Tab-separated table of C-alpha atoms in Angstrom:
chain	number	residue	atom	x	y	z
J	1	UNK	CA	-46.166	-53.506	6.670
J	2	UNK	CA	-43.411	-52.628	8.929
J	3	UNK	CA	-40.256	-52.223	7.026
J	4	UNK	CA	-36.225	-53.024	9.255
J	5	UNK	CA	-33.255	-51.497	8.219
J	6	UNK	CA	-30.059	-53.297	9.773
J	7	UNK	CA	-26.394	-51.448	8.791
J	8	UNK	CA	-23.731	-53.159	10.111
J	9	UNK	CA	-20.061	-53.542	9.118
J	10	UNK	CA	-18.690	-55.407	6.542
J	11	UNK	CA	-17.158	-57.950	8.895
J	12	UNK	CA	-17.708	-61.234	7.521
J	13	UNK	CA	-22.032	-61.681	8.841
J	14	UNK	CA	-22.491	-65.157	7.597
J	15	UNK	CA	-25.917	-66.251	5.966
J	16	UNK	CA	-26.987	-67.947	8.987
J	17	UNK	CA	-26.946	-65.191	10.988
J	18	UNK	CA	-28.352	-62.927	8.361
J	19	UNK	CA	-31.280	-65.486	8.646
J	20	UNK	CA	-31.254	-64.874	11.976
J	21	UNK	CA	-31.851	-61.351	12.095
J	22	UNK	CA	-34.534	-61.454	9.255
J	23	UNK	CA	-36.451	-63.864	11.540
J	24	UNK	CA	-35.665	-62.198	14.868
J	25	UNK	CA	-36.496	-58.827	13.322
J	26	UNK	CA	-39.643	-59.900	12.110
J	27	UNK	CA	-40.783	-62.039	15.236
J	28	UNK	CA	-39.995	-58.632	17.077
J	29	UNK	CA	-42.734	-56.366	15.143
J	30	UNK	CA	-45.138	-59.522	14.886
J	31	UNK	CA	-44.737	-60.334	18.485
J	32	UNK	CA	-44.779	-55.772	19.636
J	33	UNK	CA	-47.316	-54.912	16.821
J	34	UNK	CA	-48.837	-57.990	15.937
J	35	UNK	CA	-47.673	-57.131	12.592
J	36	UNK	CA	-48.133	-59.486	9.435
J	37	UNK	CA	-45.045	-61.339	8.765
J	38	UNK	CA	-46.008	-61.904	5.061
J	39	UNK	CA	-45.778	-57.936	5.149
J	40	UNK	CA	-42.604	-56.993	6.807
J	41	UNK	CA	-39.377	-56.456	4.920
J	42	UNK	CA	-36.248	-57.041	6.500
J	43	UNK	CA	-33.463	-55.067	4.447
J	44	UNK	CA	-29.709	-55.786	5.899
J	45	UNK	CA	-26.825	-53.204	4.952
J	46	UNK	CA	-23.032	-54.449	4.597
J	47	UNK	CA	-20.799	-51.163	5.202
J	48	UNK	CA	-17.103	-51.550	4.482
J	49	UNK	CA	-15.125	-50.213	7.466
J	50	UNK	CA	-13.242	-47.433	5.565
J	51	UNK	CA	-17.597	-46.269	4.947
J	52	UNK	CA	-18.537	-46.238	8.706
J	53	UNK	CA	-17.391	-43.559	11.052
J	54	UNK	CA	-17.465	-43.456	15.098
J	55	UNK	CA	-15.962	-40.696	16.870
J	56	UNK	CA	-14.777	-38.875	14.024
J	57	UNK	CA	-12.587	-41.322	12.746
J	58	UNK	CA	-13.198	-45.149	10.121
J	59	UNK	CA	-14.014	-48.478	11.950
J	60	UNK	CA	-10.918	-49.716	9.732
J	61	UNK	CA	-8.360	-47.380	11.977
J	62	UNK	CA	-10.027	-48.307	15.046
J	63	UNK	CA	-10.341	-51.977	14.199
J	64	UNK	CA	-6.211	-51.238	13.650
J	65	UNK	CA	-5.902	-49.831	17.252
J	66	UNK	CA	-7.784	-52.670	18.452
J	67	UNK	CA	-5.617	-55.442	17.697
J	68	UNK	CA	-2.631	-53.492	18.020
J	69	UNK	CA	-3.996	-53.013	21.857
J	70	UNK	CA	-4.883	-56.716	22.242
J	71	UNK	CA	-1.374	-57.632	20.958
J	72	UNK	CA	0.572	-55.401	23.721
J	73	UNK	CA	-1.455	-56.811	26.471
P	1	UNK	CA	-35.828	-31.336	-4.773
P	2	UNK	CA	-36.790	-34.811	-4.705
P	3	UNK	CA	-34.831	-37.371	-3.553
P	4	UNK	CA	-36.524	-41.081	-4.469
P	5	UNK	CA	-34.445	-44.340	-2.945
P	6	UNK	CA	-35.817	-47.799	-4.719
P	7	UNK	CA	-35.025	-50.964	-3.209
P	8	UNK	CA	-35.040	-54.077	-4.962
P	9	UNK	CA	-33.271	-57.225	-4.634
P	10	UNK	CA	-30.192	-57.607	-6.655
P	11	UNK	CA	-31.507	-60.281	-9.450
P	12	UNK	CA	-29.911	-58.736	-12.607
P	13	UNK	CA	-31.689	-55.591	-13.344
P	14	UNK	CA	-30.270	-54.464	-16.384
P	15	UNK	CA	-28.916	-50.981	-17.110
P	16	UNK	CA	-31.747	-50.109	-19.209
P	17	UNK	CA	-34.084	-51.302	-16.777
P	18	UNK	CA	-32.107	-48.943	-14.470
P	19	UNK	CA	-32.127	-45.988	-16.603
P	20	UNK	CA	-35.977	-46.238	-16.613
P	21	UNK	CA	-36.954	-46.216	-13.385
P	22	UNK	CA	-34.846	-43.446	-13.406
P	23	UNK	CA	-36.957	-41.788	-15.726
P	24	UNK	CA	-39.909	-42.950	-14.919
P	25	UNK	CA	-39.336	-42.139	-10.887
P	26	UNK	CA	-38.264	-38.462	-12.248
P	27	UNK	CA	-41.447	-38.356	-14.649
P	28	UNK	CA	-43.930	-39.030	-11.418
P	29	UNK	CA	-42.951	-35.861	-9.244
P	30	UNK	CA	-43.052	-33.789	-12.356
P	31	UNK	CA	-46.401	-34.473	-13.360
P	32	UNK	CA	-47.406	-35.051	-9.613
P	33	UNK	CA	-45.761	-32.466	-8.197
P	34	UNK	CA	-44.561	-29.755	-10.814
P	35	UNK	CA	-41.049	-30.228	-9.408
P	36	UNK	CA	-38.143	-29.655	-11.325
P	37	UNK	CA	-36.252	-32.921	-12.766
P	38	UNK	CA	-32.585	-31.151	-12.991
P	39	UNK	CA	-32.920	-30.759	-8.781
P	40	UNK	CA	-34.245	-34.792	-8.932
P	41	UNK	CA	-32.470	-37.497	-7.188
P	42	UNK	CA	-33.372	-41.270	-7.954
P	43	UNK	CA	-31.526	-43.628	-6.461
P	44	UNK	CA	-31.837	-47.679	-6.409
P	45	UNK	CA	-30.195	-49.692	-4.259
P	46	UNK	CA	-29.542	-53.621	-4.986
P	47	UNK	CA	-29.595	-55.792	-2.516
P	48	UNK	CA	-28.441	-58.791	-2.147
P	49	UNK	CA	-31.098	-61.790	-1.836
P	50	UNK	CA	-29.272	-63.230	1.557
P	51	UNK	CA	-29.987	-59.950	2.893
P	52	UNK	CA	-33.368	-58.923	2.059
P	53	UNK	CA	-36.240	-60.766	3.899
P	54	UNK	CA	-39.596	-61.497	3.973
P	55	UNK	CA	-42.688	-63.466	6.198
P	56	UNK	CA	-39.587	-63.883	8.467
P	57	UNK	CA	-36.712	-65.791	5.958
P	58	UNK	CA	-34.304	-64.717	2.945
P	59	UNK	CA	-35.309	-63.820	-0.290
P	60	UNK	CA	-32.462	-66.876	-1.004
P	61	UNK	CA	-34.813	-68.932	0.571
P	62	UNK	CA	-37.845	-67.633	-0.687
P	63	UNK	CA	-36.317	-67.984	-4.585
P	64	UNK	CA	-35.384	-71.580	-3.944
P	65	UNK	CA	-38.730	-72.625	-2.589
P	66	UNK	CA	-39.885	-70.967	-5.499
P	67	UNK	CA	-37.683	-72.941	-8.385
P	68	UNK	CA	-38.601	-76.444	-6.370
P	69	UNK	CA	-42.467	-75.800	-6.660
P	70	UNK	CA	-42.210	-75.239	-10.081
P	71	UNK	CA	-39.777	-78.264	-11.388
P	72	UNK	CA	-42.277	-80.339	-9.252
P	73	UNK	CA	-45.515	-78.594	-11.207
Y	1	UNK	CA	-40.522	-56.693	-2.939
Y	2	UNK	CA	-39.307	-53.406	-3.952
Y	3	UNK	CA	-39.227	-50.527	-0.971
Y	4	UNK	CA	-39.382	-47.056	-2.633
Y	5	UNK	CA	-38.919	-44.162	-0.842
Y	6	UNK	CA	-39.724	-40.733	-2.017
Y	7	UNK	CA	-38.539	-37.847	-0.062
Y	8	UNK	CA	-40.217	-33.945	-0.615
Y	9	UNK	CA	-40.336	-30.686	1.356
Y	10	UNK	CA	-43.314	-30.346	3.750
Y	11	UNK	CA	-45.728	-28.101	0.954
Y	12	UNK	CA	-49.046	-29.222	0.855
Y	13	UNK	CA	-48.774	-32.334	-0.846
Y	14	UNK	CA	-52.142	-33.466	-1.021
Y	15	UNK	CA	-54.057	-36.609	-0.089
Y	16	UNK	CA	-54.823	-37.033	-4.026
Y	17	UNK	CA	-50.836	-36.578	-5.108
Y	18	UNK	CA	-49.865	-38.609	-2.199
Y	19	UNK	CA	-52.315	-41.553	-3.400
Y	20	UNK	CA	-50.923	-40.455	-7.409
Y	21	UNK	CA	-47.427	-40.785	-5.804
Y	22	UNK	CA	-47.940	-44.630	-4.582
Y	23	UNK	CA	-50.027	-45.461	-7.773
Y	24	UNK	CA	-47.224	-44.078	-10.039
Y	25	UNK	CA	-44.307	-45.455	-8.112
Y	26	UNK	CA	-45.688	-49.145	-7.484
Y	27	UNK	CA	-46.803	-49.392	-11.418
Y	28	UNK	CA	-43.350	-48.348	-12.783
Y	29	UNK	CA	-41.505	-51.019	-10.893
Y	30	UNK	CA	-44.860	-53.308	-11.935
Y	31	UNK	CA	-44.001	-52.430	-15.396
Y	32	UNK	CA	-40.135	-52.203	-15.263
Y	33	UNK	CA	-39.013	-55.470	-13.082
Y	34	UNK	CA	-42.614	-57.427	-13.197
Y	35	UNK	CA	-42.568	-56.920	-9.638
Y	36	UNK	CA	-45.692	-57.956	-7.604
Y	37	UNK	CA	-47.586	-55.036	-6.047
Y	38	UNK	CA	-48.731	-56.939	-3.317
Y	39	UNK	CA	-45.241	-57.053	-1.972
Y	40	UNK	CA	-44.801	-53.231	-2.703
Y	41	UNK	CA	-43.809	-50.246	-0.152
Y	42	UNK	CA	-44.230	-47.006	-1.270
Y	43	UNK	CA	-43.285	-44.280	1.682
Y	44	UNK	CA	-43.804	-41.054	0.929
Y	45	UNK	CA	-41.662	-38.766	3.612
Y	46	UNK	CA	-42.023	-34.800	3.659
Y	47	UNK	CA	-39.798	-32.737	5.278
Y	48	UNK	CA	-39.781	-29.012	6.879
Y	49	UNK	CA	-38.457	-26.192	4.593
Y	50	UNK	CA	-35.964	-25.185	7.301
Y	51	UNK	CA	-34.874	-29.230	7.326
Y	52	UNK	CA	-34.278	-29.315	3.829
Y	53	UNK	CA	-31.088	-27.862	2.188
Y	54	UNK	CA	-30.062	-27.242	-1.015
Y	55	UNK	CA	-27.034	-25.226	-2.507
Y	56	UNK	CA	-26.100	-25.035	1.267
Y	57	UNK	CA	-28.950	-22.823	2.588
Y	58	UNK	CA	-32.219	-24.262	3.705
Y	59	UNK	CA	-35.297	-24.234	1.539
Y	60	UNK	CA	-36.804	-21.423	3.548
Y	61	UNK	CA	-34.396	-19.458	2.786
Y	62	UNK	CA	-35.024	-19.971	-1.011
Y	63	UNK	CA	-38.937	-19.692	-1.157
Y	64	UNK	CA	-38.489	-16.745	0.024
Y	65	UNK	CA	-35.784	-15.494	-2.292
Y	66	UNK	CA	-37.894	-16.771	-5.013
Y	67	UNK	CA	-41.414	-15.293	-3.564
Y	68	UNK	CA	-39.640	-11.617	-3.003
Y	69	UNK	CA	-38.262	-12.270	-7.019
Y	70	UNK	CA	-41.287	-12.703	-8.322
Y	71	UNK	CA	-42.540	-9.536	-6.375
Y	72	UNK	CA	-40.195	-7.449	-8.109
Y	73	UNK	CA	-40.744	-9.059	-11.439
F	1	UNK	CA	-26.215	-40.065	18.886
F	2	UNK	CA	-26.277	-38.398	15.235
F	3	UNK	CA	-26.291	-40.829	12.491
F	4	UNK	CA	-24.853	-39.208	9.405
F	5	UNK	CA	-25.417	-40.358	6.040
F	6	UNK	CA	-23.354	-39.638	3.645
F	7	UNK	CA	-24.683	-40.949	-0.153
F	8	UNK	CA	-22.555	-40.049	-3.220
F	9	UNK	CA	-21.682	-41.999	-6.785
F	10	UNK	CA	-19.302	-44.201	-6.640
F	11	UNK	CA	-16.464	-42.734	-8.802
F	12	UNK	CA	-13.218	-43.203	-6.986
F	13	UNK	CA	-13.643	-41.878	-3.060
F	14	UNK	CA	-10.332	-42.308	-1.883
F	15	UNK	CA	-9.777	-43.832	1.675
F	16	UNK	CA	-8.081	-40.155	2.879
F	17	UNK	CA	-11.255	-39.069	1.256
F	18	UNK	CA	-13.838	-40.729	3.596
F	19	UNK	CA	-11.455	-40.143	6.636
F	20	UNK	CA	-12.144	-36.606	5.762
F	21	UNK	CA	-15.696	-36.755	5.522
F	22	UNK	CA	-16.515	-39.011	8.997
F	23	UNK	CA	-13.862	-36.640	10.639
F	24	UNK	CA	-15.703	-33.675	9.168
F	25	UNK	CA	-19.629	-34.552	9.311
F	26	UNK	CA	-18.704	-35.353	13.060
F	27	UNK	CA	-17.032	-32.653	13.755
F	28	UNK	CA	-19.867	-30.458	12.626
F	29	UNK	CA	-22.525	-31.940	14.515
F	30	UNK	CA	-20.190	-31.547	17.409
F	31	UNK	CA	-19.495	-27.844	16.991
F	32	UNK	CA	-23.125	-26.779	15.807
F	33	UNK	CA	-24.896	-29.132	17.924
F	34	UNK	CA	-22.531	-30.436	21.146
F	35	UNK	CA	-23.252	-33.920	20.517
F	36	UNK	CA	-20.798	-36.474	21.868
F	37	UNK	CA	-18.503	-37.862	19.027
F	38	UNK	CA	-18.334	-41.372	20.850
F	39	UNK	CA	-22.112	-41.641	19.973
F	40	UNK	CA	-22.176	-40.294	16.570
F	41	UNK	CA	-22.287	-42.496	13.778
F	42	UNK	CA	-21.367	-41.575	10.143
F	43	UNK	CA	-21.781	-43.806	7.359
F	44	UNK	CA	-20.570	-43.776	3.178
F	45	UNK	CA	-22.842	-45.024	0.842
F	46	UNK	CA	-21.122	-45.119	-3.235
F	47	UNK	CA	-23.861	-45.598	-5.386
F	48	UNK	CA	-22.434	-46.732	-8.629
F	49	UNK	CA	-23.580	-44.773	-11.718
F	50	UNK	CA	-25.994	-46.102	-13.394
F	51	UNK	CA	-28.050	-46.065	-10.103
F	52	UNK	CA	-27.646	-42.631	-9.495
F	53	UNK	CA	-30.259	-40.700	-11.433
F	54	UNK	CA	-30.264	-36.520	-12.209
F	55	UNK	CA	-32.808	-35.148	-13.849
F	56	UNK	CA	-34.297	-38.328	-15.602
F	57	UNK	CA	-30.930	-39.701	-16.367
F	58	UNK	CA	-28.300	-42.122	-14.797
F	59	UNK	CA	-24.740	-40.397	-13.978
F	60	UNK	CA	-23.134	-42.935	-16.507
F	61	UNK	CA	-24.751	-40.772	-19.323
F	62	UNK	CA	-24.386	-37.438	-17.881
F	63	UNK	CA	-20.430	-38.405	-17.033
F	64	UNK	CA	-20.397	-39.606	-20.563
F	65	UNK	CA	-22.030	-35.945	-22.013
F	66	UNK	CA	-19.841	-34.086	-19.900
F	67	UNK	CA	-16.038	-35.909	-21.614
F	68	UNK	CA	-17.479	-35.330	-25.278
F	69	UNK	CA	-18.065	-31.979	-24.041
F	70	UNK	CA	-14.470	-31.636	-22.495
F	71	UNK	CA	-13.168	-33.319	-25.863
F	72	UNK	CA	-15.328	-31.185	-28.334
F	73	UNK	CA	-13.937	-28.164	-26.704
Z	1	UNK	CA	-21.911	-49.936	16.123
Z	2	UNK	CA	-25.119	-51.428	14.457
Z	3	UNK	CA	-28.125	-48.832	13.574
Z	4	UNK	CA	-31.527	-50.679	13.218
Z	5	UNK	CA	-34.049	-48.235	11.283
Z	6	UNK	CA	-37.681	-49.688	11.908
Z	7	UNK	CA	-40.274	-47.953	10.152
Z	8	UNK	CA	-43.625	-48.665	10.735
Z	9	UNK	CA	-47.344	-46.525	9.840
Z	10	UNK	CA	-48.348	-44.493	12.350
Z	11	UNK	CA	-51.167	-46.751	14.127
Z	12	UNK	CA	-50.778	-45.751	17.910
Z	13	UNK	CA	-47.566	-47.490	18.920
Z	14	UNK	CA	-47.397	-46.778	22.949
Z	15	UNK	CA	-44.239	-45.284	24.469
Z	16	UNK	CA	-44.101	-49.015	26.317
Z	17	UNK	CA	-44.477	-50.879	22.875
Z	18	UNK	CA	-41.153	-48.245	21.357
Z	19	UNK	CA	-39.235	-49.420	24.040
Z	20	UNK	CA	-40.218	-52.682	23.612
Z	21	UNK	CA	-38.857	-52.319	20.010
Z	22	UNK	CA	-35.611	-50.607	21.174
Z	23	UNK	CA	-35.051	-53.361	23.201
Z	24	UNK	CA	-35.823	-55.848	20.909
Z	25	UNK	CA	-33.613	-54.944	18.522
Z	26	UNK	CA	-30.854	-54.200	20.574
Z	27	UNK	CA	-30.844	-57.738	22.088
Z	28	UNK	CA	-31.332	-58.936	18.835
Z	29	UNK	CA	-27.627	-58.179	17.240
Z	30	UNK	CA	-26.002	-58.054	20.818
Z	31	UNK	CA	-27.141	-61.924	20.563
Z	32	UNK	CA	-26.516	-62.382	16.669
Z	33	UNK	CA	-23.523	-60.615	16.214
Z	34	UNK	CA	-21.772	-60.085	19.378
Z	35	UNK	CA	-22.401	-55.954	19.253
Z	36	UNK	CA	-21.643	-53.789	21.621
Z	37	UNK	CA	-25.152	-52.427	22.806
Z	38	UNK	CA	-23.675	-49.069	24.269
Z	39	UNK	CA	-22.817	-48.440	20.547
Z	40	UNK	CA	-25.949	-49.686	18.954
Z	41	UNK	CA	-28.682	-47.212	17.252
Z	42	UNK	CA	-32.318	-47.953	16.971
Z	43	UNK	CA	-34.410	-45.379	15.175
Z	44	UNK	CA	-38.050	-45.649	14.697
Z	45	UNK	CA	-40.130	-43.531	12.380
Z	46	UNK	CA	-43.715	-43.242	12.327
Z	47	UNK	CA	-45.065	-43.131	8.745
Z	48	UNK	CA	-48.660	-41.540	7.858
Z	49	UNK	CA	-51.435	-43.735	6.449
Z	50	UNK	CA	-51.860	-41.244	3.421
Z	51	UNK	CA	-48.183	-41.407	3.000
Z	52	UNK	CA	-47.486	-45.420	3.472
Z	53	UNK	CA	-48.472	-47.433	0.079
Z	54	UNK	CA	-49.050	-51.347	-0.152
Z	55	UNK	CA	-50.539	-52.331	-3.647
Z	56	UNK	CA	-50.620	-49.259	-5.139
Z	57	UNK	CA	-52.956	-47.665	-2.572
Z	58	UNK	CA	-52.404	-45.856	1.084
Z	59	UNK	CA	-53.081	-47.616	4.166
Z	60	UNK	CA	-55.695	-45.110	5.058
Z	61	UNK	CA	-57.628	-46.360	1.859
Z	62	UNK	CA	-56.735	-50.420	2.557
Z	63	UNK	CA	-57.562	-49.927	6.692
Z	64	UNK	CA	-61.007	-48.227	5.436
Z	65	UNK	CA	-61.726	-51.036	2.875
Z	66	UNK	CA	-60.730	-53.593	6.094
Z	67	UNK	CA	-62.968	-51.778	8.420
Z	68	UNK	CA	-65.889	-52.026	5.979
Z	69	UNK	CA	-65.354	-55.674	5.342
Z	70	UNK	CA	-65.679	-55.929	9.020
Z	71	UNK	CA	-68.551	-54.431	9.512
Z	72	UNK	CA	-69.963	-56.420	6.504
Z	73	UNK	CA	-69.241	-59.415	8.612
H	1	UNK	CA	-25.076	-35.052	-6.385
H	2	UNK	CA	-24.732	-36.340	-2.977
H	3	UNK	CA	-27.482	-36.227	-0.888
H	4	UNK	CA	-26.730	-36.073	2.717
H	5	UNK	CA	-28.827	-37.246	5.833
H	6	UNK	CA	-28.097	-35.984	9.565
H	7	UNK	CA	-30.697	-37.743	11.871
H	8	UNK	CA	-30.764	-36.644	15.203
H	9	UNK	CA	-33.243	-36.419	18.144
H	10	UNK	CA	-35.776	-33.815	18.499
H	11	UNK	CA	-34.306	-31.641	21.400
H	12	UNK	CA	-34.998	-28.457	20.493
H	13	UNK	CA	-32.602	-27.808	17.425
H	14	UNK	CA	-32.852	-23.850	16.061
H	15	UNK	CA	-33.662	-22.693	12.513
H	16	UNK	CA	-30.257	-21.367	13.261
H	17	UNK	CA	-28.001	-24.473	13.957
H	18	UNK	CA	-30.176	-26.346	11.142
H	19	UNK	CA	-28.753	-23.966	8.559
H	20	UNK	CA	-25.230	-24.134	9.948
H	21	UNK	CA	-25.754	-28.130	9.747
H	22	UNK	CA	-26.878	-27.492	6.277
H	23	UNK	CA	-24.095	-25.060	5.049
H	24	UNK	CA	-21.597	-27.349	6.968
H	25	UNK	CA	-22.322	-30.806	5.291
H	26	UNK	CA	-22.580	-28.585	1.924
H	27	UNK	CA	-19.287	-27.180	1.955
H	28	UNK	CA	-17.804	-30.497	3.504
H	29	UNK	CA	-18.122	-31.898	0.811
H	30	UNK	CA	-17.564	-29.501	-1.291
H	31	UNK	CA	-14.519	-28.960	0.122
H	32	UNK	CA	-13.578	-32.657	-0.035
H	33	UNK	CA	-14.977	-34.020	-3.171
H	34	UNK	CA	-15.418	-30.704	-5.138
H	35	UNK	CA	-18.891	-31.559	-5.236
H	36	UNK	CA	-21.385	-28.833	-6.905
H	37	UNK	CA	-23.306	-27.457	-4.350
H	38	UNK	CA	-26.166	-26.952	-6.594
H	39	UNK	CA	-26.787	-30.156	-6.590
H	40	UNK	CA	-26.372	-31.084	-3.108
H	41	UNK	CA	-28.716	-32.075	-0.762
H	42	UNK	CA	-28.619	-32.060	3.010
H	43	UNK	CA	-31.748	-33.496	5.020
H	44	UNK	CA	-32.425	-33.542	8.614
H	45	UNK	CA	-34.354	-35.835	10.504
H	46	UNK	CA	-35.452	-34.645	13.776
H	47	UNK	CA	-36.776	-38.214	15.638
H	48	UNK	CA	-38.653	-38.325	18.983
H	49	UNK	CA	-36.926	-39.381	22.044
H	50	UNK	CA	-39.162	-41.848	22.545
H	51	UNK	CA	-37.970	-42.940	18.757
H	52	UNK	CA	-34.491	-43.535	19.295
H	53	UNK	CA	-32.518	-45.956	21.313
H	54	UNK	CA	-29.221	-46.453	22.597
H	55	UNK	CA	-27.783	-49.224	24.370
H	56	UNK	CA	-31.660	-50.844	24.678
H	57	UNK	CA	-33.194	-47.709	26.091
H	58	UNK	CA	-34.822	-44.582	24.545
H	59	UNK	CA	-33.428	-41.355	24.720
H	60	UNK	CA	-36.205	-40.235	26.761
H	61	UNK	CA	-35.011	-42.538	29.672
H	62	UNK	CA	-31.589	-42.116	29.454
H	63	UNK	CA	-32.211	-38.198	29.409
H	64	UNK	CA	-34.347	-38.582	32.806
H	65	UNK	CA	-31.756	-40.874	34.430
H	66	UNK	CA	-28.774	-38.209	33.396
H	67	UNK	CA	-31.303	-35.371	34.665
H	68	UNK	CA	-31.480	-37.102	38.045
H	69	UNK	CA	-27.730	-37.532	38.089
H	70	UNK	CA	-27.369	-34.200	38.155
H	71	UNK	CA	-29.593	-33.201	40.292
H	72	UNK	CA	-27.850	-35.805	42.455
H	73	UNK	CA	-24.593	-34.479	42.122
C-alpha cells in the first residue's frame, strides 16, 4: 500500500519518462519492502517555476540566471 | 481544524460532484469527530492520468487496456 | 484510485473514529465518483497541539484559552 | 532542508506575489530555525475554487455569497 | 530540486531498508530526469496501521484477517 | 484559507521556535495576500533523520559525517 509523491518542475517531463518513474518508483518499494505493486500509487506533481522556491528566490529567476551565465561563458 | 486532501485522477469530475465530497468530507469529522465545519479544509486535487500510477504503469495505460478489453467483450 | 488524506490535531482520536474515518471517507468517493474501494487510501495523520497553528498561535495555546474560558464561565 | 508548502485558491497570485512568499517562508525558517536557504525548498500550490472546500462548501459559492453581499450593501 | 514523499504503514522498515529508499529514489530522477541529487528531497513517513485504510478498513484489521487466514492454512 | 506545511527534520525544534514558525507563515501571508488569519492553517512536520534524504543519504549520515568534520578540523 505504499503511496510516492514525485514534485518536480514544470519543465517539459515527457510521458515516457513519467512512465518511467511510476515503474521505477514502484520496482523500488516492491524490490525494499516487497510491497504489492497492484497496491502502490505513484502520484507525480508538475510545479510551474514561478510555484517552486530554492534559496529564497523562483526556479523561473534562477532558470533566467542560468542561461544568462551559460551565454557569457 | 481539519484539513482533508482527496486525490483522484482528473477524468471529469463535475462541479457538483466536487461540491459533495466537499460536503460529505466536512460531514465525516463532524459526526466523527465533533469538529467544527467553518475551521474545515477539503481539498481535491486532480491529477492527470499520465501522472498517476498504479501495479507499476499510468493510469493512461491502465484506461486504454481497459476500453480494448471491453470493445473485444 | 483515490488517495485521501485527512489531517487532525493529536487528541485522542480513537481506534473506533479512526476505523469510522476510513469507512466514511472510502464510501463517499464509492458513492460520489463510483470509485473502487479496493484501490482506496485513506491516511489518517494527527498532529501535536504545539505543531498545529491556527489564527497564528499554536493549538496549545488555544485549548488552553478555551479550557481557562470555560473555567470562568 | 525545509520543504515549505504553501496551498492557497487559485484567484489571481501574482508572480511578485509568490516571489514574496518563497523569499518570505525561507527567510523564516532561516531566522527561527538557521536552516541553510540553498537546501530549503518552497513550493505554491493554487487550488482552483471549486476544489477548495470551507465549512461544507466550495470557495466558488462562498466568493459568490460574499459579492451579493458587497452588492446588497 | 525534485522532493519524493514515500509514505508507507509503519511495518518495521530498518534504518538500512530507509536508506535503501533514499537512495533509490534519488538515483531514480538523477537517471530519469537529469536532477541534480545535491538538490533532491526524499521524505519518508511512517503511517500507523489504525490510521492507514485500504477498502474501507485499517491495515491493523486487514493484517489480522491475513494472519488468521494463515493460520487457517 | 491557505493551509500551510513546513516539514523539517526532527532535531530538537522548541515549543518556542514552532510558534514563531507558526505566527511567521500566518502573518506572511497575511501580509502578502491579505489572507484572514482565522482561517489559516500552518502545520509542521517534524520527520526522523533517518526519514529524510538529501543527495542519496539520510540526514542521519550526513549529520555524523559533518560531526566528524568538525571534530577534524
Amino acid at each position: 500500500m505504499p503511496y510516492i509523491n514525485i514534485q518536480v518542475t514544470r519543465e517539459g517531463v515527457t510521458r515516457e519518462q513519467k512512465a518511467e518513474l511510476i515503474k521505477g518508483a514502484t520496482d523500488l518499494v516492491v524490490r525494499v519492502l516487497k510491497k504489492d505493486p497492484a497496491a502502490t500509487f505513484v502520484v507525480i506533481d508538475e510545479i510551474d517555476t514561478d510555484n517552486w522556491g530554492l534559496a529564497g528566490e523562483s526556479t523561473t529567476v534562477l532558470r533566467a540566471r542560468q542561461a544568462a551565465e551559460v551565454q557569457r561563458s
